[in-house]
Coordinates of C-alpha atoms in Angstrom, one line a residue:
Chain J
M216 CA -32.3 -5.8 -17.8
S217 CA -32.1 -9.6 -17.4
I218 CA -30.1 -11.9 -19.6
P219 CA -31.4 -15.5 -20.2
L220 CA -30.0 -18.2 -17.8
P221 CA -29.4 -21.5 -19.6
A222 CA -32.0 -24.3 -19.4
L223 CA -29.6 -26.1 -17.0
L224 CA -30.7 -23.7 -14.3
S225 CA -34.1 -24.2 -12.8
D226 CA -37.1 -21.9 -12.8
R227 CA -36.6 -21.4 -9.1
L228 CA -33.2 -19.8 -9.8
H229 CA -34.9 -17.4 -12.2
V230 CA -37.4 -16.5 -9.5
W231 CA -34.5 -16.0 -7.0
R232 CA -32.6 -13.9 -9.4
S233 CA -35.7 -11.6 -9.8
S234 CA -36.0 -11.3 -6.0
V235 CA -32.3 -10.3 -5.8
D236 CA -32.6 -7.8 -8.6
E237 CA -35.6 -6.2 -6.9
R238 CA -33.8 -5.9 -3.6
L239 CA -30.7 -4.6 -5.4
A240 CA -32.8 -1.9 -7.0
S241 CA -34.3 -0.9 -3.6
Y242 CA -30.8 -0.6 -2.2
C243 CA -30.1 1.9 -5.0
E244 CA -32.9 4.2 -3.8
L245 CA -30.4 6.2 -1.9
Q246 CA -31.4 8.8 0.6
S247 CA -30.7 12.5 0.2
G248 CA -27.0 13.2 0.4
C249 CA -26.1 11.1 -2.6
P250 CA -25.4 13.2 -5.7
E251 CA -27.5 12.2 -8.7
V252 CA -24.5 11.3 -10.9
L253 CA -23.1 9.0 -8.2
R254 CA -26.5 7.3 -7.7
D255 CA -26.7 6.8 -11.5
A256 CA -23.3 5.3 -11.7
I257 CA -24.0 2.9 -8.8
R258 CA -27.3 1.8 -10.4
Y259 CA -25.6 1.5 -13.8
S260 CA -23.0 -0.9 -12.5
L261 CA -25.0 -2.8 -9.8
L262 CA -28.1 -3.3 -11.9
A263 CA -26.3 -4.1 -15.1
P264 CA -27.5 -7.4 -16.8
G265 CA -25.6 -10.2 -15.1
K266 CA -25.8 -13.8 -14.1
R267 CA -26.0 -12.9 -10.4
L268 CA -23.9 -16.1 -9.8
R269 CA -22.7 -15.0 -6.4
P270 CA -26.2 -14.1 -5.0
L271 CA -27.6 -17.4 -6.3
L272 CA -24.8 -19.2 -4.5
V273 CA -25.7 -17.4 -1.2
L274 CA -29.3 -18.4 -1.6
S275 CA -28.5 -22.0 -2.7
A276 CA -26.2 -22.5 0.3
A277 CA -28.8 -21.2 2.7
E278 CA -31.3 -23.7 1.2
A279 CA -28.8 -26.6 1.3
C280 CA -28.4 -25.9 5.0
G281 CA -32.1 -26.0 5.6
C282 CA -32.9 -22.3 5.8
D283 CA -35.5 -20.2 3.8
P284 CA -33.4 -18.6 1.1
G285 CA -35.4 -15.4 1.5
E286 CA -33.7 -14.7 4.8
A287 CA -30.3 -14.6 3.0
I288 CA -31.3 -11.9 0.4
P289 CA -29.5 -9.0 2.1
A290 CA -26.3 -11.1 2.0
A291 CA -26.9 -12.1 -1.6
C292 CA -27.1 -8.4 -2.4
A293 CA -24.0 -7.6 -0.4
V294 CA -21.8 -10.1 -2.4
E295 CA -23.2 -8.7 -5.6
M296 CA -22.2 -5.2 -4.4
V297 CA -18.7 -6.3 -3.7
H298 CA -18.5 -8.0 -7.1
A299 CA -19.8 -4.8 -8.9
Y300 CA -17.3 -2.7 -7.0
S301 CA -14.4 -4.9 -7.9
L302 CA -15.4 -4.9 -11.6
I303 CA -15.6 -1.1 -11.6
H304 CA -12.2 -0.7 -10.1
D305 CA -10.6 -3.5 -12.1
D306 CA -11.8 -1.8 -15.3
L307 CA -10.2 1.6 -14.5
P308 CA -7.5 3.0 -16.8
A309 CA -4.9 2.5 -14.1
M310 CA -5.8 -1.2 -13.7
D311 CA -7.1 -3.4 -16.7
D312 CA -8.2 -0.3 -18.7
D313 CA -11.3 -2.0 -20.1
D314 CA -14.0 -0.2 -22.0
L315 CA -16.7 -2.8 -22.3
R316 CA -18.4 -4.8 -19.5
R317 CA -21.7 -6.7 -19.5
G318 CA -22.3 -5.5 -23.0
R319 CA -22.1 -1.8 -22.2
P320 CA -19.4 0.9 -21.7
T321 CA -17.6 0.4 -18.5
C322 CA -18.4 2.7 -15.6
H323 CA -15.5 5.1 -16.0
V324 CA -16.2 5.4 -19.8
Q325 CA -19.8 6.3 -19.0
Y326 CA -19.4 8.5 -15.9
G327 CA -15.7 9.5 -15.9
E328 CA -12.9 8.1 -13.7
A329 CA -13.6 10.1 -10.5
V330 CA -17.2 9.1 -10.3
A331 CA -16.3 5.5 -11.2
I332 CA -13.8 5.3 -8.3
L333 CA -16.3 6.8 -5.9
A334 CA -19.2 4.5 -7.1
G335 CA -16.9 1.5 -6.4
D336 CA -16.0 2.9 -3.0
A337 CA -19.7 3.5 -2.3
L338 CA -20.7 -0.1 -3.3
L339 CA -18.1 -1.6 -0.9
A340 CA -19.5 0.4 2.0
M341 CA -23.1 -0.4 0.9
A342 CA -22.4 -4.1 1.1
F343 CA -21.5 -3.9 4.8
E344 CA -24.4 -1.6 5.5
S345 CA -26.9 -4.1 4.0
L346 CA -25.4 -7.0 6.1
A347 CA -25.2 -5.0 9.3
T348 CA -28.7 -3.5 8.8
D349 CA -30.8 -6.2 7.3
L350 CA -29.5 -9.5 8.7
P351 CA -30.5 -10.8 12.2
P352 CA -28.1 -9.3 14.7
E353 CA -26.8 -12.8 15.8
V354 CA -25.3 -13.5 12.4
A355 CA -24.7 -10.0 11.1
A356 CA -21.2 -9.5 12.6
E357 CA -20.0 -12.9 11.5
C358 CA -21.2 -12.2 8.0
C359 CA -19.4 -8.8 8.0
R360 CA -16.3 -10.6 9.1
L361 CA -16.5 -13.2 6.3
L362 CA -17.2 -10.6 3.6
A363 CA -14.5 -8.2 4.8
C364 CA -11.9 -11.0 4.9
A365 CA -12.8 -12.1 1.4
A366 CA -12.7 -8.6 0.0
G367 CA -9.5 -7.6 1.8
P368 CA -5.8 -7.4 1.1
T369 CA -5.1 -11.1 1.5
R370 CA -7.9 -12.2 -0.8
L371 CA -9.8 -10.2 -3.5
V372 CA -7.6 -7.1 -3.4
G373 CA -4.4 -9.1 -3.0
G374 CA -5.3 -11.4 -6.0
Q375 CA -6.0 -8.4 -8.2
A376 CA -2.7 -6.8 -7.2
D377 CA -0.8 -10.0 -8.1
D378 CA -2.8 -10.3 -11.3
L379 CA -1.8 -6.8 -12.4
A380 CA 1.9 -7.6 -11.5
A381 CA 1.7 -10.8 -13.6
E382 CA 0.5 -8.8 -16.6
H383 CA 3.7 -6.9 -16.7
D384 CA 5.9 -10.0 -16.3
S385 CA 4.2 -13.4 -16.4
S386 CA 7.4 -15.2 -17.4
E387 CA 8.2 -16.4 -13.9
Y388 CA 4.7 -17.5 -13.0
D389 CA 3.7 -21.2 -12.8
L390 CA 0.5 -23.1 -12.3
A391 CA 0.6 -22.8 -8.5
Q392 CA 0.9 -19.0 -8.7
L393 CA -1.9 -18.8 -11.3
E394 CA -4.1 -20.9 -9.0
S395 CA -3.2 -18.7 -6.0
I396 CA -4.1 -15.5 -7.9
H397 CA -7.5 -17.0 -8.9
H398 CA -8.2 -18.4 -5.5
R399 CA -7.9 -14.9 -4.1
K400 CA -9.3 -12.9 -7.0
T401 CA -12.3 -15.1 -7.8
G402 CA -12.5 -18.0 -5.4
A403 CA -12.5 -16.1 -2.2
L404 CA -15.7 -14.2 -3.0
L405 CA -17.5 -17.3 -4.3
A406 CA -16.5 -19.2 -1.2
A407 CA -17.6 -16.3 1.0
S408 CA -21.0 -16.3 -0.8
L409 CA -21.5 -19.9 0.2
Q410 CA -20.2 -19.3 3.7
L411 CA -22.6 -16.4 4.2
G412 CA -25.6 -18.4 3.1
A413 CA -24.6 -21.3 5.4
T414 CA -23.9 -18.9 8.3
I415 CA -27.3 -17.3 8.1
A416 CA -28.8 -20.9 8.1
G417 CA -26.9 -21.6 11.3
A418 CA -25.1 -24.5 9.6
P419 CA -22.5 -26.6 11.5
T420 CA -18.8 -26.0 10.8
E421 CA -18.3 -29.1 8.6
Q422 CA -21.0 -28.0 6.2
I423 CA -19.6 -24.5 6.0
S424 CA -16.1 -26.0 5.3
R425 CA -17.5 -28.3 2.5
L426 CA -19.3 -25.3 0.9
E427 CA -16.1 -23.3 1.1
A428 CA -14.2 -26.1 -0.7
Y429 CA -17.0 -26.3 -3.3
G430 CA -16.7 -22.6 -3.8
L431 CA -13.0 -22.6 -4.3
K432 CA -13.3 -25.4 -6.8
I433 CA -16.0 -23.9 -8.9
G434 CA -14.1 -20.6 -8.6
L435 CA -11.1 -22.1 -10.3
A436 CA -13.3 -23.9 -12.9
F437 CA -15.0 -20.5 -13.6
Q438 CA -11.6 -18.9 -14.2
V439 CA -10.4 -21.7 -16.5
V440 CA -13.6 -21.4 -18.5
D441 CA -13.1 -17.6 -18.5
D442 CA -9.7 -18.0 -20.0
L443 CA -11.1 -20.4 -22.6
L444 CA -13.9 -17.9 -23.5
D445 CA -11.4 -15.1 -23.8
L446 CA -9.7 -17.2 -26.5
S447 CA -12.7 -18.5 -28.4
G448 CA -15.9 -16.9 -27.0
D449 CA -18.3 -14.6 -28.8
E450 CA -17.8 -11.0 -27.8
Q451 CA -21.5 -10.3 -28.5
V452 CA -22.7 -13.1 -26.2
L453 CA -20.0 -12.4 -23.6
G454 CA -20.7 -8.6 -23.4
K455 CA -17.0 -7.9 -23.0
R456 CA -13.9 -7.8 -25.1
T457 CA -12.2 -11.1 -26.0
G458 CA -8.5 -11.6 -26.7
R459 CA -7.8 -9.2 -23.8
D460 CA -5.6 -11.7 -21.9
S461 CA -3.1 -12.2 -24.7
D462 CA -3.2 -8.4 -25.5
L463 CA -2.2 -7.8 -21.9
G464 CA 0.3 -10.7 -21.9
K465 CA -1.6 -12.4 -19.1
L466 CA -0.8 -15.8 -17.9
T467 CA -3.8 -18.1 -18.6
Y468 CA -4.7 -21.8 -18.2
P469 CA -4.8 -22.4 -22.0
R470 CA -1.4 -20.7 -22.3
L471 CA 0.1 -22.9 -19.6
L472 CA -1.7 -26.2 -20.2
G473 CA -3.2 -26.0 -23.7
I474 CA -6.9 -25.9 -24.6
P475 CA -7.8 -29.6 -24.2
E476 CA -6.0 -30.0 -20.9
S477 CA -7.7 -26.8 -19.6
R478 CA -11.1 -28.2 -20.6
L479 CA -10.3 -31.4 -18.7
L480 CA -9.2 -29.4 -15.7
A481 CA -12.4 -27.4 -15.5
A482 CA -14.5 -30.6 -15.8
N483 CA -12.5 -32.3 -13.1
L484 CA -12.8 -29.3 -10.8
V485 CA -16.6 -29.2 -11.2
E486 CA -16.8 -33.0 -10.5
Q487 CA -14.7 -32.5 -7.3
A488 CA -17.0 -29.5 -6.3
C489 CA -20.1 -31.6 -6.7
G490 CA -18.4 -34.3 -4.6
E491 CA -18.4 -31.9 -1.6
L492 CA -22.2 -31.7 -1.7
V493 CA -22.9 -34.5 0.8
D494 CA -24.6 -34.6 4.2
F495 CA -26.6 -31.4 4.0
S496 CA -29.9 -31.0 5.7
G497 CA -31.6 -29.3 2.7
P498 CA -31.6 -29.9 -1.1
T499 CA -28.2 -29.4 -3.0
D500 CA -29.5 -29.8 -6.5
T501 CA -29.3 -26.0 -7.2
L502 CA -25.6 -26.0 -6.1
E503 CA -25.0 -29.0 -8.4
S504 CA -26.7 -27.3 -11.4
I505 CA -24.8 -24.1 -10.8
A506 CA -21.5 -26.0 -10.9
R507 CA -22.5 -27.8 -14.1
Y508 CA -23.6 -24.4 -15.6
I509 CA -20.2 -22.9 -14.9
L510 CA -18.6 -25.6 -17.1
A511 CA -21.1 -25.2 -19.9
R512 CA -21.5 -21.4 -19.9
D513 CA -20.8 -19.3 -23.0
R514 CA -20.9 -15.9 -21.2
Chain E
M508 CA 6.6 8.4 13.1
S509 CA 4.7 10.5 15.6
I510 CA 4.2 14.3 15.3
P511 CA 4.0 16.4 18.5
L512 CA 0.5 17.0 19.8
P513 CA 0.0 20.5 21.2
A514 CA 0.2 21.1 25.0
L515 CA -3.5 21.6 25.0
L516 CA -3.9 17.8 24.7
S517 CA -3.2 15.8 27.8
D518 CA -0.5 13.2 28.4
R519 CA -3.3 10.6 28.4
L520 CA -4.1 11.4 24.8
H521 CA -0.5 10.8 23.9
V522 CA -0.6 7.4 25.6
W523 CA -3.9 6.6 23.8
R524 CA -2.4 7.6 20.5
S525 CA 0.6 5.3 21.1
S526 CA -1.8 2.4 21.8
V527 CA -3.7 3.1 18.6
D528 CA -0.5 3.3 16.6
E529 CA 0.7 0.0 18.0
R530 CA -2.6 -1.7 17.1
L531 CA -2.7 -0.1 13.7
A532 CA 0.8 -1.6 13.0
S533 CA -0.4 -5.0 14.2
Y534 CA -3.4 -4.8 11.7
C535 CA -0.8 -4.2 9.0
E536 CA 1.0 -7.5 9.7
L537 CA -1.1 -9.1 7.0
Q538 CA -1.2 -12.8 6.4
S539 CA 0.1 -14.5 3.4
G540 CA -1.9 -13.7 0.3
C541 CA -1.1 -9.9 0.5
P542 CA 1.5 -8.9 -2.0
E543 CA 4.5 -7.1 -0.5
V544 CA 4.0 -3.9 -2.5
L545 CA 0.3 -3.7 -1.4
R546 CA 1.3 -4.3 2.3
D547 CA 3.9 -1.6 2.0
A548 CA 1.4 0.9 0.5
I549 CA -1.1 0.1 3.2
R550 CA 1.5 0.6 5.9
Y551 CA 2.8 3.7 4.3
S552 CA -0.6 5.4 4.3
L553 CA -2.1 4.0 7.5
L554 CA 1.0 4.5 9.7
A555 CA 1.9 7.9 8.3
P556 CA 2.5 10.5 10.9
G557 CA -0.9 11.9 11.8
K558 CA -3.0 13.5 14.6
R559 CA -5.1 10.3 14.9
L560 CA -8.0 12.7 15.6
R561 CA -10.7 10.2 14.8
P562 CA -9.3 7.4 16.9
L563 CA -8.9 9.8 19.9
L564 CA -12.5 10.8 19.4
V565 CA -13.6 7.1 19.6
L566 CA -11.7 6.6 22.8
S567 CA -12.8 9.9 24.4
A568 CA -16.4 9.1 23.6
A569 CA -16.1 5.7 25.1
E570 CA -14.6 7.2 28.3
A571 CA -17.3 9.9 28.5
C572 CA -19.9 7.2 28.4
G573 CA -18.3 5.4 31.3
C574 CA -16.4 2.7 29.5
D575 CA -12.7 1.6 29.5
P576 CA -11.3 3.3 26.4
G577 CA -9.1 0.2 25.7
E578 CA -12.3 -1.7 24.7
A579 CA -12.8 0.7 21.8
I580 CA -9.4 0.4 20.2
P581 CA -10.5 -1.9 17.3
A582 CA -13.1 0.8 16.4
A583 CA -10.5 3.5 16.8
C584 CA -8.3 1.7 14.3
A585 CA -11.3 1.1 12.0
V586 CA -12.1 4.8 11.6
E587 CA -8.5 5.6 11.0
M588 CA -8.5 3.0 8.2
V589 CA -11.5 4.6 6.6
H590 CA -9.8 8.0 7.0
A591 CA -6.6 6.7 5.4
Y592 CA -8.5 5.0 2.5
S593 CA -10.4 8.2 1.8
L594 CA -7.2 10.3 1.7
I595 CA -5.5 7.8 -0.7
H596 CA -8.5 7.9 -3.1
D597 CA -9.0 11.7 -2.7
D598 CA -5.4 12.3 -3.7
L599 CA -5.6 10.3 -6.9
P600 CA -4.9 12.0 -10.2
A601 CA -8.6 11.5 -11.3
M602 CA -9.7 13.2 -8.0
D603 CA -7.8 16.0 -6.3
D604 CA -4.5 15.1 -8.0
D605 CA -2.3 15.9 -4.9
D606 CA 1.3 14.9 -4.6
L607 CA 2.0 15.7 -0.9
R608 CA 0.2 14.4 2.2
R609 CA 1.3 14.3 5.8
G610 CA 4.7 15.6 4.7
R611 CA 5.4 12.8 2.2
P612 CA 4.7 11.9 -1.4
T613 CA 1.0 10.7 -1.7
C614 CA 0.4 7.0 -2.0
H615 CA 0.0 7.0 -5.8
V616 CA 3.2 9.0 -6.3
Q617 CA 5.1 6.5 -4.1
Y618 CA 3.5 3.2 -5.3
G619 CA 1.7 4.0 -8.6
E620 CA -1.9 4.6 -9.2
A621 CA -3.1 0.9 -9.4
V622 CA -1.5 0.0 -6.1
A623 CA -2.9 3.2 -4.5
I624 CA -6.4 2.4 -5.6
L625 CA -6.1 -1.2 -4.3
A626 CA -4.5 0.0 -1.0
G627 CA -7.5 2.3 -0.4
D628 CA -9.9 -0.6 -1.2
A629 CA -8.0 -2.9 1.1
L630 CA -8.1 -0.4 4.0
L631 CA -11.9 0.0 3.6
A632 CA -12.4 -3.8 3.9
M633 CA -9.9 -4.0 6.8
A634 CA -11.9 -1.4 8.7
F635 CA -15.0 -3.7 8.7
E636 CA -12.9 -6.8 9.5
S637 CA -11.4 -5.2 12.6
L638 CA -14.9 -4.2 13.8
A639 CA -16.5 -7.5 13.1
T640 CA -13.5 -9.6 14.4
D641 CA -12.3 -7.7 17.5
L642 CA -15.4 -6.0 19.0
P643 CA -17.8 -7.9 21.4
P644 CA -20.4 -9.5 19.1
E645 CA -23.3 -7.7 20.8
V646 CA -22.0 -4.3 19.5
A647 CA -20.1 -5.3 16.4
A648 CA -23.0 -5.3 13.9
E649 CA -24.2 -1.9 15.1
C650 CA -20.7 -0.5 14.8
C651 CA -20.4 -1.9 11.2
R652 CA -23.7 -0.3 10.4
L653 CA -22.7 3.1 11.7
L654 CA -19.3 3.0 9.9
A655 CA -20.8 1.7 6.6
C656 CA -23.4 4.5 6.7
A657 CA -20.8 7.2 7.4
A658 CA -18.5 5.9 4.6
G659 CA -21.2 5.3 2.1
P660 CA -22.8 7.2 -0.9
T661 CA -25.0 9.5 1.2
R662 CA -22.1 10.7 3.5
L663 CA -18.3 10.4 2.9
V664 CA -18.4 9.3 -0.7
G665 CA -21.4 11.6 -1.6
G666 CA -19.6 14.6 0.0
Q667 CA -16.5 13.9 -2.0
A668 CA -18.4 13.6 -5.2
D669 CA -20.2 17.0 -4.6
D670 CA -16.9 18.5 -3.6
L671 CA -15.3 17.5 -6.9
A672 CA -18.3 18.8 -8.8
A673 CA -18.0 22.1 -6.9
E674 CA -14.3 22.4 -8.0
H675 CA -15.4 22.6 -11.6
D676 CA -18.2 25.1 -11.0
S677 CA -18.4 26.7 -7.6
S678 CA -20.3 29.7 -8.9
E679 CA -23.7 28.5 -7.9
Y680 CA -22.8 27.2 -4.4
D681 CA -23.8 28.9 -1.2
L682 CA -23.1 28.5 2.5
A683 CA -25.7 25.9 3.0
Q684 CA -24.3 23.7 0.2
L685 CA -20.8 24.2 1.5
E686 CA -21.9 23.1 4.9
S687 CA -23.7 20.1 3.4
I688 CA -20.6 19.0 1.6
H689 CA -18.5 19.2 4.7
H690 CA -21.1 17.6 6.9
R691 CA -20.8 14.6 4.6
K692 CA -17.2 14.7 3.7
T693 CA -15.7 15.4 7.1
G694 CA -18.5 15.6 9.7
A695 CA -20.0 12.2 9.1
L696 CA -16.8 10.2 9.9
L697 CA -16.1 12.4 13.0
A698 CA -19.7 11.9 14.2
A699 CA -19.4 8.2 13.5
S700 CA -16.2 8.0 15.5
L701 CA -18.0 9.4 18.6
Q702 CA -21.1 7.2 17.9
L703 CA -18.8 4.1 17.8
G704 CA -17.2 4.9 21.1
A705 CA -20.5 5.5 22.7
T706 CA -22.1 2.4 21.2
I707 CA -19.3 0.2 22.6
A708 CA -19.9 1.8 26.0
G709 CA -23.6 0.9 25.8
A710 CA -24.5 4.6 26.1
P711 CA -28.2 5.7 26.0
T712 CA -29.6 7.2 22.8
E713 CA -29.6 10.8 24.1
Q714 CA -25.8 10.6 24.9
I715 CA -25.1 9.2 21.4
S716 CA -27.2 12.0 19.8
R717 CA -25.4 14.7 21.7
L718 CA -22.0 13.2 20.8
E719 CA -23.2 13.1 17.1
A720 CA -24.1 16.8 17.3
Y721 CA -20.7 17.6 18.9
G722 CA -19.0 15.6 16.1
L723 CA -20.8 17.5 13.3
K724 CA -20.0 20.8 14.9
I725 CA -16.3 20.1 15.5
G726 CA -16.2 18.7 11.9
L727 CA -17.4 21.9 10.5
A728 CA -15.0 23.9 12.7
F729 CA -12.2 21.6 11.5
Q730 CA -13.1 22.4 7.9
V731 CA -13.3 26.1 8.4
V732 CA -9.8 26.0 10.1
D733 CA -8.6 23.8 7.2
D734 CA -9.7 26.4 4.7
L735 CA -7.9 29.1 6.8
L736 CA -4.8 27.0 7.0
D737 CA -4.8 26.5 3.2
L738 CA -4.7 30.3 2.8
S739 CA -2.2 31.2 5.5
G740 CA -0.7 28.0 7.0
D741 CA 2.9 26.8 6.8
E742 CA 3.4 24.0 4.2
Q743 CA 6.3 22.6 6.2
V744 CA 4.2 22.3 9.4
L745 CA 1.0 21.2 7.6
G746 CA 2.8 18.5 5.6
K747 CA 0.6 19.2 2.5
R748 CA 0.4 21.8 -0.2
T749 CA -1.2 25.1 0.7
G750 CA -3.1 27.3 -1.8
R751 CA -4.6 24.2 -3.3
D752 CA -8.2 25.4 -2.8
S753 CA -7.8 28.6 -4.8
D754 CA -5.7 26.7 -7.4
L755 CA -8.6 24.3 -7.8
G756 CA -11.2 27.1 -7.7
K757 CA -12.8 25.5 -4.6
L758 CA -15.4 27.2 -2.6
T759 CA -14.1 27.9 0.9
Y760 CA -15.4 29.6 4.0
P761 CA -12.8 32.5 3.8
R762 CA -13.9 33.0 0.2
L763 CA -17.6 33.1 1.1
L764 CA -17.4 34.9 4.5
G765 CA -14.0 36.5 4.7
I766 CA -11.2 35.6 7.1
P767 CA -12.4 37.3 10.3
E768 CA -15.9 36.0 9.9
S769 CA -14.6 32.5 9.2
R770 CA -12.5 32.6 12.4
L771 CA -15.5 33.7 14.4
L772 CA -17.6 30.9 12.9
A773 CA -15.0 28.3 13.9
A774 CA -14.9 29.6 17.4
N775 CA -18.7 29.6 17.7
L776 CA -18.9 26.1 16.4
V777 CA -16.4 24.9 19.0
E778 CA -18.3 26.6 21.8
Q779 CA -21.6 25.0 20.6
A780 CA -19.8 21.6 20.4
C781 CA -18.6 21.9 24.0
G782 CA -22.2 22.9 25.0
E783 CA -23.3 19.4 24.0
L784 CA -21.0 17.8 26.6
V785 CA -23.5 17.6 29.5
D786 CA -25.0 14.7 31.4
F787 CA -22.4 12.1 30.7
S788 CA -21.5 9.3 33.1
G789 CA -17.7 9.7 32.5
P790 CA -15.3 12.6 32.1
T791 CA -15.7 14.8 29.1
D792 CA -12.5 16.9 29.5
T793 CA -10.7 15.1 26.7
L794 CA -13.5 15.8 24.3
E795 CA -13.5 19.5 25.4
S796 CA -9.7 19.7 24.9
I797 CA -9.9 18.1 21.4
A798 CA -12.6 20.7 20.4
R799 CA -10.4 23.5 21.6
Y800 CA -7.3 22.0 19.9
I801 CA -9.2 21.9 16.5
L802 CA -9.6 25.7 16.8
A803 CA -6.0 26.3 17.7
R804 CA -4.3 23.8 15.5
D805 CA -1.6 24.9 13.0
R806 CA -1.5 21.5 11.1

């Protein structure tokens, strides 16, 4: 099920990822009341091979703020559920109409459109259930608030709506609008991942704010690299179609800035992100290695 | 915007409904980041004329458990958001493919399929944001847990998945399976509405359990009446298409039991529900009037 993480990422991150995958699998052992085809579709999408970038950010942030990362696993699973839900719905025929994801047919290709819509809906609800049920009560409500805000109409959903609108007419979009879309569509959930880890650790406001800034910066870098990979990446390695952006007439960083400038922008963003990693009570080396991995990734 | 509530329901319920509608409208004043078309679609669906049955149940349960109903308004809005989201997604072409709801074109007919999917997604996230942000922290996490569980794959979403499957082949379904679908698809959110109100009031477990039982019973009665209205109701009054169930080959109570037996069943369920309303610290007359209204409703 697992895909190899690059050597840049430490053995500890591999162990963390296994712990997250185990817990994700246990969240998929749904009680009676869940039809089999729905459970299959949820498992298929949530347990698909993936980097588990967002869960690793939750755990790394908790560690940087001096907390045992194990305490943050329910939150790590919750952000992965929100991520999986957003991929299922983004891939739908009415949205990006994609047929390949993480090297396999997309959820609606595999299970039909109705089940795919419902599997996404279910994963969004499951995310809040895992936070509300499995985190200590004194942080659970604040974590639900952070995740709901990141997933809602002004962030994740709003960014996706504007991204779809830009597909149909990207002529009037500029760099600021592209950044705004990606801050909401990608950055908000990455930033929330870090905020959740820090909140569980009981971190002071300044640390949470610096982690949020780090998250928005690596989020933007992630998107610039995504655009570059869509131009020149290997479909086999990526596990999804390349060339989709230009097929859909999407506005991308390489299209706006050119390839060399886009590479430079991504590198600068990662440097700026790493610059935020000061004055933490725990180690920040995993956050630094994740930021550098985002720049160097080929999938 | 408002539709008349029958005389059975007291003036106080009308006042409550106005308070809920006002708060729902304020939750729709979304911050920057939410595209205009998405905000419009959210408002269109959430503020559509409706009975606001679930919000009224939240407030009535809070009152029955001795609490000021005003304290439960964020939870009342949250269950209405979940209800509105589920209607938008249920009406989609890939699901029930309905074009009329609450007397107006359905969300995807009005705004397109992509925006409708996203508006539903946004409303689900907004529900948890309102609970986590606007309820006292000591009850917010438990309320998020109750709502997430009711909205998740073993309840609301699972019921809808089985309901869709039954459309394609209802030949092997019996009364127990029909009841199981409706307990999940309708009953769970009604029961959660009552549990939320009671939880905010700090009610003891036995009261919460009796309210849950009341909720499941009126939920089933509601569904039996829904089936009867689909057969013989007035499309103008109902604000949605009638005859849809038989068009879709759906299993219904009248089809399984006949019309007179179905009417008797609904009446019995409402009596049983009212039988649960004993040993509460506050007044239970609004809960009783809501149960009787469910039986007598023509929309």
